[in-house]
CSV table of C-alpha atoms in Angstrom, one decimal:
chain,number,residue,atom,x,y,z
R,1,UNK,CA,34.1,44.2,146.6
R,2,UNK,CA,34.8,44.2,150.3
R,3,UNK,CA,33.3,41.7,152.8
R,4,UNK,CA,32.5,41.7,156.2
R,5,UNK,CA,36.0,40.6,157.4
R,6,UNK,CA,37.5,43.4,155.6
R,7,UNK,CA,35.8,45.9,158.0
R,8,UNK,CA,36.6,44.0,161.1
R,9,UNK,CA,39.2,45.4,163.4
R,10,UNK,CA,39.4,44.3,166.9
R,11,UNK,CA,36.8,46.6,169.1
R,12,UNK,CA,37.1,49.2,166.6
R,13,UNK,CA,33.5,49.4,165.5
R,14,UNK,CA,30.2,51.0,166.2
R,15,UNK,CA,28.5,48.3,168.3
R,16,UNK,CA,28.4,50.2,171.3
R,17,UNK,CA,26.9,53.0,169.5
R,18,UNK,CA,24.3,50.7,167.9
R,19,UNK,CA,23.3,49.1,170.9
R,20,UNK,CA,22.8,52.5,172.8
R,21,UNK,CA,20.8,53.6,169.9
R,22,UNK,CA,18.3,50.5,170.2
R,23,UNK,CA,18.2,51.0,173.8
R,24,UNK,CA,17.1,54.8,173.2
R,25,UNK,CA,14.8,53.6,170.3
R,26,UNK,CA,13.1,51.1,172.9
R,27,UNK,CA,12.5,53.9,175.4
R,28,UNK,CA,11.0,56.0,172.8
R,29,UNK,CA,8.6,53.1,171.6
R,30,UNK,CA,7.7,52.6,175.0
R,31,UNK,CA,6.9,56.3,175.6
R,32,UNK,CA,4.2,55.9,173.1
R,33,UNK,CA,2.8,52.6,174.8
R,34,UNK,CA,2.9,54.0,178.4
R,35,UNK,CA,1.7,57.6,177.7
R,36,UNK,CA,-1.4,56.3,175.6
R,37,UNK,CA,-1.8,52.6,177.2
R,38,UNK,CA,-1.9,51.4,173.9
R,39,UNK,CA,0.3,48.5,173.0
R,40,UNK,CA,0.0,49.3,169.2
R,41,UNK,CA,0.5,53.0,169.4
R,42,UNK,CA,3.9,54.5,168.0
R,43,UNK,CA,5.6,54.9,164.8
R,44,UNK,CA,6.0,52.1,162.2
R,45,UNK,CA,3.2,50.1,163.3
R,46,UNK,CA,1.2,51.0,160.4
R,47,UNK,CA,4.3,50.8,157.8
R,48,UNK,CA,5.9,47.4,159.2
R,49,UNK,CA,3.2,45.8,161.4
R,50,UNK,CA,5.5,46.3,164.4
R,51,UNK,CA,6.7,49.1,166.7
R,52,UNK,CA,10.1,50.7,166.6
R,53,UNK,CA,10.7,48.5,170.0
R,54,UNK,CA,10.3,45.4,167.9
R,55,UNK,CA,12.7,46.2,165.4
R,56,UNK,CA,15.2,47.6,168.0
R,57,UNK,CA,15.3,44.5,170.0
R,58,UNK,CA,16.0,42.4,167.0
R,59,UNK,CA,19.1,44.7,166.3
R,60,UNK,CA,20.1,43.8,169.9
R,61,UNK,CA,20.1,39.9,169.0
R,62,UNK,CA,21.9,40.4,166.0
R,63,UNK,CA,24.4,42.4,167.6
R,64,UNK,CA,24.7,39.9,170.4
R,65,UNK,CA,25.1,36.9,167.7
R,66,UNK,CA,28.0,38.8,166.1
R,67,UNK,CA,30.0,39.7,169.2
R,68,UNK,CA,29.3,36.5,171.5
R,69,UNK,CA,30.4,34.2,168.6
R,70,UNK,CA,33.5,36.5,168.5
R,71,UNK,CA,34.0,36.1,172.3
R,72,UNK,CA,33.7,32.2,172.1
R,73,UNK,CA,36.2,32.4,169.0
R,74,UNK,CA,38.7,34.5,171.1
R,75,UNK,CA,38.4,32.3,174.2
R,76,UNK,CA,36.4,28.9,173.7
R,77,UNK,CA,36.4,28.2,177.5
R,78,UNK,CA,33.2,27.7,179.1
R,79,UNK,CA,34.1,29.1,182.6
R,80,UNK,CA,35.3,32.3,180.6
R,81,UNK,CA,32.3,32.4,178.5
R,82,UNK,CA,30.0,32.1,181.8
R,83,UNK,CA,31.9,34.5,183.8
R,84,UNK,CA,31.7,37.3,181.1
R,85,UNK,CA,28.1,36.9,180.5
R,86,UNK,CA,27.0,36.4,184.2
R,87,UNK,CA,28.9,39.7,185.2
R,88,UNK,CA,27.5,41.2,182.2
R,89,UNK,CA,23.8,40.6,183.1
R,90,UNK,CA,23.1,40.0,186.6
R,91,UNK,CA,24.9,42.6,188.9
R,92,UNK,CA,23.1,45.6,187.1
R,93,UNK,CA,19.9,43.6,187.2
R,94,UNK,CA,19.9,42.8,190.6
R,95,UNK,CA,20.8,46.6,191.8
R,96,UNK,CA,17.8,47.8,189.1
R,97,UNK,CA,15.4,45.3,190.8
R,98,UNK,CA,16.2,46.3,194.3
R,99,UNK,CA,15.9,50.0,193.5
R,100,UNK,CA,12.4,49.5,191.8
R,101,UNK,CA,11.4,47.6,194.9
R,102,UNK,CA,12.5,50.0,197.3
R,103,UNK,CA,12.1,53.3,195.4
R,104,UNK,CA,9.7,52.9,192.6
R,105,UNK,CA,7.3,50.4,194.2
R,106,UNK,CA,6.6,52.5,197.2
R,107,UNK,CA,5.8,55.6,195.1
R,108,UNK,CA,3.6,53.7,192.7
R,109,UNK,CA,1.6,51.3,195.0
R,110,UNK,CA,-1.9,51.7,196.0
R,111,UNK,CA,-1.2,49.9,199.4
R,112,UNK,CA,-0.2,51.8,202.8
R,113,UNK,CA,3.7,51.9,203.0
R,114,UNK,CA,3.7,49.4,205.9
R,115,UNK,CA,1.4,47.0,203.9
R,116,UNK,CA,3.6,47.1,200.9
R,117,UNK,CA,6.9,46.7,203.0
R,118,UNK,CA,5.4,43.4,204.7
R,119,UNK,CA,3.7,42.0,201.9
R,120,UNK,CA,5.6,38.6,200.6
R,121,UNK,CA,5.2,39.7,196.9
R,122,UNK,CA,7.8,42.8,197.7
R,123,UNK,CA,10.5,40.7,198.9
R,124,UNK,CA,10.2,38.1,196.2
R,125,UNK,CA,10.5,40.7,193.4
R,126,UNK,CA,14.1,40.7,193.4
R,127,UNK,CA,14.6,36.9,193.1
R,128,UNK,CA,11.8,36.7,190.6
R,129,UNK,CA,13.4,39.1,188.4
R,130,UNK,CA,16.9,37.5,188.9
R,131,UNK,CA,15.7,34.2,188.0
R,132,UNK,CA,14.6,35.6,184.6
R,133,UNK,CA,11.5,33.4,184.6
R,134,UNK,CA,9.5,36.0,186.6
R,135,UNK,CA,11.6,39.3,185.0
R,136,UNK,CA,8.2,40.6,184.0
R,137,UNK,CA,6.7,40.7,187.5
R,138,UNK,CA,4.7,43.2,189.3
R,139,UNK,CA,4.6,44.5,192.7
R,140,UNK,CA,2.0,44.4,195.4
R,141,UNK,CA,-0.6,47.1,194.9
R,142,UNK,CA,1.2,48.7,191.8
R,143,UNK,CA,-1.0,49.3,188.7
R,144,UNK,CA,0.7,50.0,185.5
R,145,UNK,CA,-0.3,52.6,182.9
R,146,UNK,CA,-0.8,49.6,180.5
R,147,UNK,CA,-3.6,47.1,181.5
R,148,UNK,CA,-2.7,44.3,179.5
R,149,UNK,CA,0.9,44.0,181.0
R,150,UNK,CA,1.1,44.7,184.6
R,151,UNK,CA,5.1,44.4,184.6
R,152,UNK,CA,6.7,47.0,186.4
R,153,UNK,CA,9.8,46.6,184.2
R,154,UNK,CA,8.4,45.2,181.2
R,155,UNK,CA,11.4,45.1,178.8
R,156,UNK,CA,13.0,42.8,181.1
R,157,UNK,CA,11.1,39.6,179.3
R,158,UNK,CA,13.6,39.6,176.7
R,159,UNK,CA,16.6,38.8,178.9
R,160,UNK,CA,15.7,35.3,179.4
R,161,UNK,CA,15.9,34.7,175.4
R,162,UNK,CA,19.1,36.3,175.4
R,163,UNK,CA,20.4,33.9,178.1
R,164,UNK,CA,18.9,31.1,175.9
R,165,UNK,CA,20.7,32.3,172.9
R,166,UNK,CA,24.0,32.3,174.9
R,167,UNK,CA,23.8,28.9,176.1
R,168,UNK,CA,22.8,27.6,172.8
R,169,UNK,CA,26.0,29.2,171.2
R,170,UNK,CA,28.1,27.5,174.0
R,171,UNK,CA,26.5,24.2,173.5
R,172,UNK,CA,27.2,24.5,169.7
R,173,UNK,CA,30.8,25.5,170.7
R,174,UNK,CA,31.5,22.9,173.1
R,175,UNK,CA,30.3,20.3,170.6
R,176,UNK,CA,32.7,21.4,168.2
R,177,UNK,CA,30.4,23.5,166.0
R,178,UNK,CA,33.1,26.1,165.4
R,179,UNK,CA,36.0,23.7,165.1
R,180,UNK,CA,35.8,23.3,161.2
R,181,UNK,CA,34.1,25.2,158.3
R,182,UNK,CA,32.5,22.0,157.3
R,183,UNK,CA,31.0,21.2,160.9
R,184,UNK,CA,29.8,24.7,161.2
R,185,UNK,CA,27.7,24.7,158.0
R,186,UNK,CA,26.6,20.8,158.5
R,187,UNK,CA,25.1,22.0,162.0
R,188,UNK,CA,24.0,25.6,161.3
R,189,UNK,CA,22.5,25.2,158.0
R,190,UNK,CA,19.5,22.7,159.7
R,191,UNK,CA,19.2,25.0,162.6
R,192,UNK,CA,18.7,28.0,160.4
R,193,UNK,CA,16.2,26.2,158.2
R,194,UNK,CA,14.4,25.0,160.8
R,195,UNK,CA,14.2,28.5,162.3
R,196,UNK,CA,13.2,30.0,159.1
R,197,UNK,CA,10.6,27.4,158.3
R,198,UNK,CA,9.1,27.9,161.5
R,199,UNK,CA,8.9,31.6,160.9
R,200,UNK,CA,6.5,30.7,158.1
R,201,UNK,CA,3.9,29.5,160.4
R,202,UNK,CA,0.8,31.7,161.8
R,203,UNK,CA,1.8,31.3,165.3
R,204,UNK,CA,5.2,32.8,164.7
R,205,UNK,CA,3.5,35.8,163.8
R,206,UNK,CA,1.8,36.4,167.2
R,207,UNK,CA,4.2,38.7,169.0
R,208,UNK,CA,2.7,37.9,172.3
R,209,UNK,CA,3.3,34.1,172.3
R,210,UNK,CA,6.7,32.7,173.3
R,211,UNK,CA,7.1,30.7,170.0
R,212,UNK,CA,7.5,33.8,167.9
R,213,UNK,CA,9.7,35.2,170.5
R,214,UNK,CA,12.1,31.9,170.2
R,215,UNK,CA,12.0,31.9,166.4
R,216,UNK,CA,12.5,35.7,165.9
R,217,UNK,CA,15.4,35.9,168.3
R,218,UNK,CA,17.1,32.9,167.3
R,219,UNK,CA,17.0,34.1,163.8
R,220,UNK,CA,18.5,37.2,164.6
R,221,UNK,CA,21.1,35.9,166.8
R,222,UNK,CA,21.9,33.0,164.4
R,223,UNK,CA,22.1,35.6,161.5
R,224,UNK,CA,24.6,37.6,163.6
R,225,UNK,CA,26.7,34.5,164.3
R,226,UNK,CA,26.7,33.6,160.8
R,227,UNK,CA,28.0,36.9,159.9
R,228,UNK,CA,30.7,36.6,162.2
R,229,UNK,CA,31.9,33.0,161.2
R,230,UNK,CA,31.7,33.9,157.4
R,231,UNK,CA,32.9,37.3,157.5
R,232,UNK,CA,35.3,36.6,154.7
R,233,UNK,CA,32.6,35.3,152.2
R,234,UNK,CA,29.7,37.8,152.8
R,235,UNK,CA,29.9,41.1,151.1
R,236,UNK,CA,29.0,44.2,152.9
R,237,UNK,CA,27.7,47.1,151.1
R,238,UNK,CA,24.9,49.8,151.3
R,239,UNK,CA,23.3,48.0,148.0
R,240,UNK,CA,22.8,45.0,150.0
R,241,UNK,CA,20.6,47.0,152.5
R,242,UNK,CA,18.9,48.4,149.7
R,243,UNK,CA,18.3,44.9,148.0
R,244,UNK,CA,17.2,43.5,151.6
R,245,UNK,CA,15.0,46.4,151.9
R,246,UNK,CA,13.1,46.1,148.4
R,247,UNK,CA,12.7,42.3,149.3
R,248,UNK,CA,10.9,43.1,152.6
R,249,UNK,CA,8.6,45.5,150.7
R,250,UNK,CA,7.6,42.9,148.3
R,251,UNK,CA,6.9,40.2,150.8
R,252,UNK,CA,5.0,42.5,153.1
R,253,UNK,CA,1.5,40.6,152.7
R,254,UNK,CA,3.3,37.2,152.6
R,255,UNK,CA,4.2,34.6,155.1
R,256,UNK,CA,8.0,35.1,154.1
R,257,UNK,CA,7.7,38.7,155.6
R,258,UNK,CA,9.0,38.2,158.9
R,259,UNK,CA,11.9,36.2,157.9
R,260,UNK,CA,12.9,39.0,155.6
R,261,UNK,CA,12.6,41.3,158.3
R,262,UNK,CA,15.3,39.3,160.0
R,263,UNK,CA,17.4,39.4,157.0
R,264,UNK,CA,17.0,43.2,156.6
R,265,UNK,CA,17.6,43.8,160.1
R,266,UNK,CA,20.7,41.6,160.6
R,267,UNK,CA,22.3,43.0,157.2
R,268,UNK,CA,21.7,46.5,158.1
R,269,UNK,CA,22.9,46.2,161.6
R,270,UNK,CA,26.3,44.4,160.6
R,271,UNK,CA,27.1,47.3,158.1
R,272,UNK,CA,25.9,50.1,160.3
R,273,UNK,CA,28.3,48.8,163.2
R,274,UNK,CA,31.3,48.1,160.8
R,275,UNK,CA,31.3,50.5,157.8
R,276,UNK,CA,30.9,53.9,159.0
R,277,UNK,CA,33.7,55.4,160.9
R,278,UNK,CA,35.5,58.5,161.7
R,279,UNK,CA,34.2,60.4,164.5
R,280,UNK,CA,31.6,57.8,165.2
R,281,UNK,CA,34.2,55.5,166.8
R,282,UNK,CA,34.8,57.9,169.5
R,283,UNK,CA,31.6,57.0,171.2
R,284,UNK,CA,33.5,53.7,172.2
R,285,UNK,CA,35.4,56.1,174.9
R,286,UNK,CA,32.1,57.2,176.9
R,287,UNK,CA,31.1,53.8,178.0
R,288,UNK,CA,28.5,51.2,177.5
R,289,UNK,CA,25.3,52.6,178.6
R,290,UNK,CA,23.0,50.5,176.6
R,291,UNK,CA,22.2,48.1,179.1
R,292,UNK,CA,21.8,50.4,182.1
R,293,UNK,CA,19.3,52.7,179.8
R,294,UNK,CA,17.1,49.4,178.6
R,295,UNK,CA,16.4,48.1,182.2
R,296,UNK,CA,16.3,51.5,184.1
R,297,UNK,CA,13.9,53.5,181.5
R,298,UNK,CA,10.4,51.8,181.7
R,299,UNK,CA,10.1,52.1,185.8
R,300,UNK,CA,11.1,55.8,185.3
R,301,UNK,CA,8.1,56.2,182.6
R,302,UNK,CA,5.7,54.8,185.1
R,303,UNK,CA,6.7,56.9,187.8
R,304,UNK,CA,6.5,59.9,185.5
R,305,UNK,CA,3.2,59.3,184.2
R,306,UNK,CA,1.8,58.7,187.5
R,307,UNK,CA,3.2,61.9,189.0
R,308,UNK,CA,2.6,64.1,185.9
R,309,UNK,CA,-0.7,63.5,184.4
R,310,UNK,CA,-1.3,63.9,180.6
R,311,UNK,CA,2.2,63.6,179.3
R,312,UNK,CA,2.5,63.3,175.6
R,313,UNK,CA,5.2,60.6,174.4
R,314,UNK,CA,7.4,63.0,173.2
R,315,UNK,CA,7.1,64.9,176.5
R,316,UNK,CA,7.7,61.4,178.4
R,317,UNK,CA,10.5,60.5,176.4
R,318,UNK,CA,12.1,64.1,176.9
R,319,UNK,CA,11.6,63.4,180.9
R,320,UNK,CA,12.8,59.9,180.8
R,321,UNK,CA,16.0,60.0,178.9
R,322,UNK,CA,18.1,62.2,180.9
R,323,UNK,CA,17.1,60.2,184.4
R,324,UNK,CA,17.7,57.0,182.9
R,325,UNK,CA,20.7,58.0,181.0
R,326,UNK,CA,22.3,59.2,184.4
R,327,UNK,CA,21.2,55.9,186.2
R,328,UNK,CA,22.9,53.9,183.2
R,329,UNK,CA,26.2,56.1,183.6
R,330,UNK,CA,26.3,55.3,187.2
R,331,UNK,CA,25.6,51.9,186.7
R,332,UNK,CA,28.4,51.3,184.1
R,333,UNK,CA,31.0,53.1,185.8
R,334,UNK,CA,30.5,52.1,189.4
R,335,UNK,CA,29.0,48.6,188.8
R,336,UNK,CA,29.1,46.9,185.5
R,337,UNK,CA,32.7,47.9,184.4
R,338,UNK,CA,34.2,47.1,187.8
R,339,UNK,CA,32.3,43.7,187.8
R,340,UNK,CA,33.4,42.9,184.4
R,341,UNK,CA,36.9,43.6,185.2
R,342,UNK,CA,36.7,40.7,187.6
R,343,UNK,CA,35.5,38.0,184.9
R,344,UNK,CA,38.8,36.2,185.1
R,345,UNK,CA,38.7,35.8,188.7
R,346,UNK,CA,35.2,34.2,188.5
R,347,UNK,CA,36.2,32.3,185.6
R,348,UNK,CA,39.4,30.8,187.8
R,349,UNK,CA,36.8,30.1,190.4
R,350,UNK,CA,34.3,28.3,188.2
R,351,UNK,CA,37.2,26.4,186.5
R,352,UNK,CA,38.3,25.2,189.9
R,353,UNK,CA,34.5,24.3,190.8
R,354,UNK,CA,34.5,22.1,187.4
R,355,UNK,CA,37.8,20.5,188.4
R,356,UNK,CA,36.3,19.4,192.0
R,357,UNK,CA,33.1,18.4,190.6
R,358,UNK,CA,35.1,16.0,188.0
R,359,UNK,CA,37.4,14.5,190.6
R,360,UNK,CA,35.6,13.8,193.8
């Protein structure tokens, strides 16, 4: 029986494709929400209790847990780690929020253009989004199609939890959590037990509450991290997915259901990223468009629903994807990849700051 480690071969995997499909799934799920104005519209809600976007975001966190653990294991340096994370998230986020402010906002606002441009909230939008705390902010006079969520770019709310997971893993690594197997399990097991136990609480089943977000994203990210660290011990087979799926079905109406969903998502994501090969690996040559697709699609959907009334969810998805993908492609090739190419330079600069601060 093959284990996860038997399928790990550097960057030769399907994680790039998995993240792209997850981003596209989020866009598909949001097409139902934006077109209908109903947060609970869309496929899989009746079957699983959650829409497709919920499951797709969980996939992102599992993949991040696996890949970021690998990144730290390859170079356990805080400046290198921070530079890679900063350049991966913020350049594209800043450009996207600026374009939303200057292009989407004027098209959606009910205010006269002069009032919109002179409103303080307009120019506070980019720094609020960049802080991640206000990533789900709105713009003056802009009314979205979803009355319960006025955010112009709603998916950005997950980014702060992504960063929290990054910081947790860096702290774990700096404290020696990855130094020996004994220390890893001595610390990781209690952390995961607390998260798993917390997932049994009723408040952890409220998808609108921050507690739910911390628990489920922490579980997904942690399971991805464990999959990387214990790769030589965890079998990876299609039957494992069947078993995890059967367990989730059996636990559907119990307090263990949410945890079983995280386990199923984690195992299936790692299997899909590492086992299928052949032509699928060619996707790696194209580029990593998942992040751009994730952050650009929602404002485009808002704009389309205002300009073209009575769009069905499928029509909205079909119109959104080409535009969002074009922007994601430009973002990757002209901004994200060039910025990531400078991560070593930023790491050296951060290392210099660290030395200066430690030697006043």
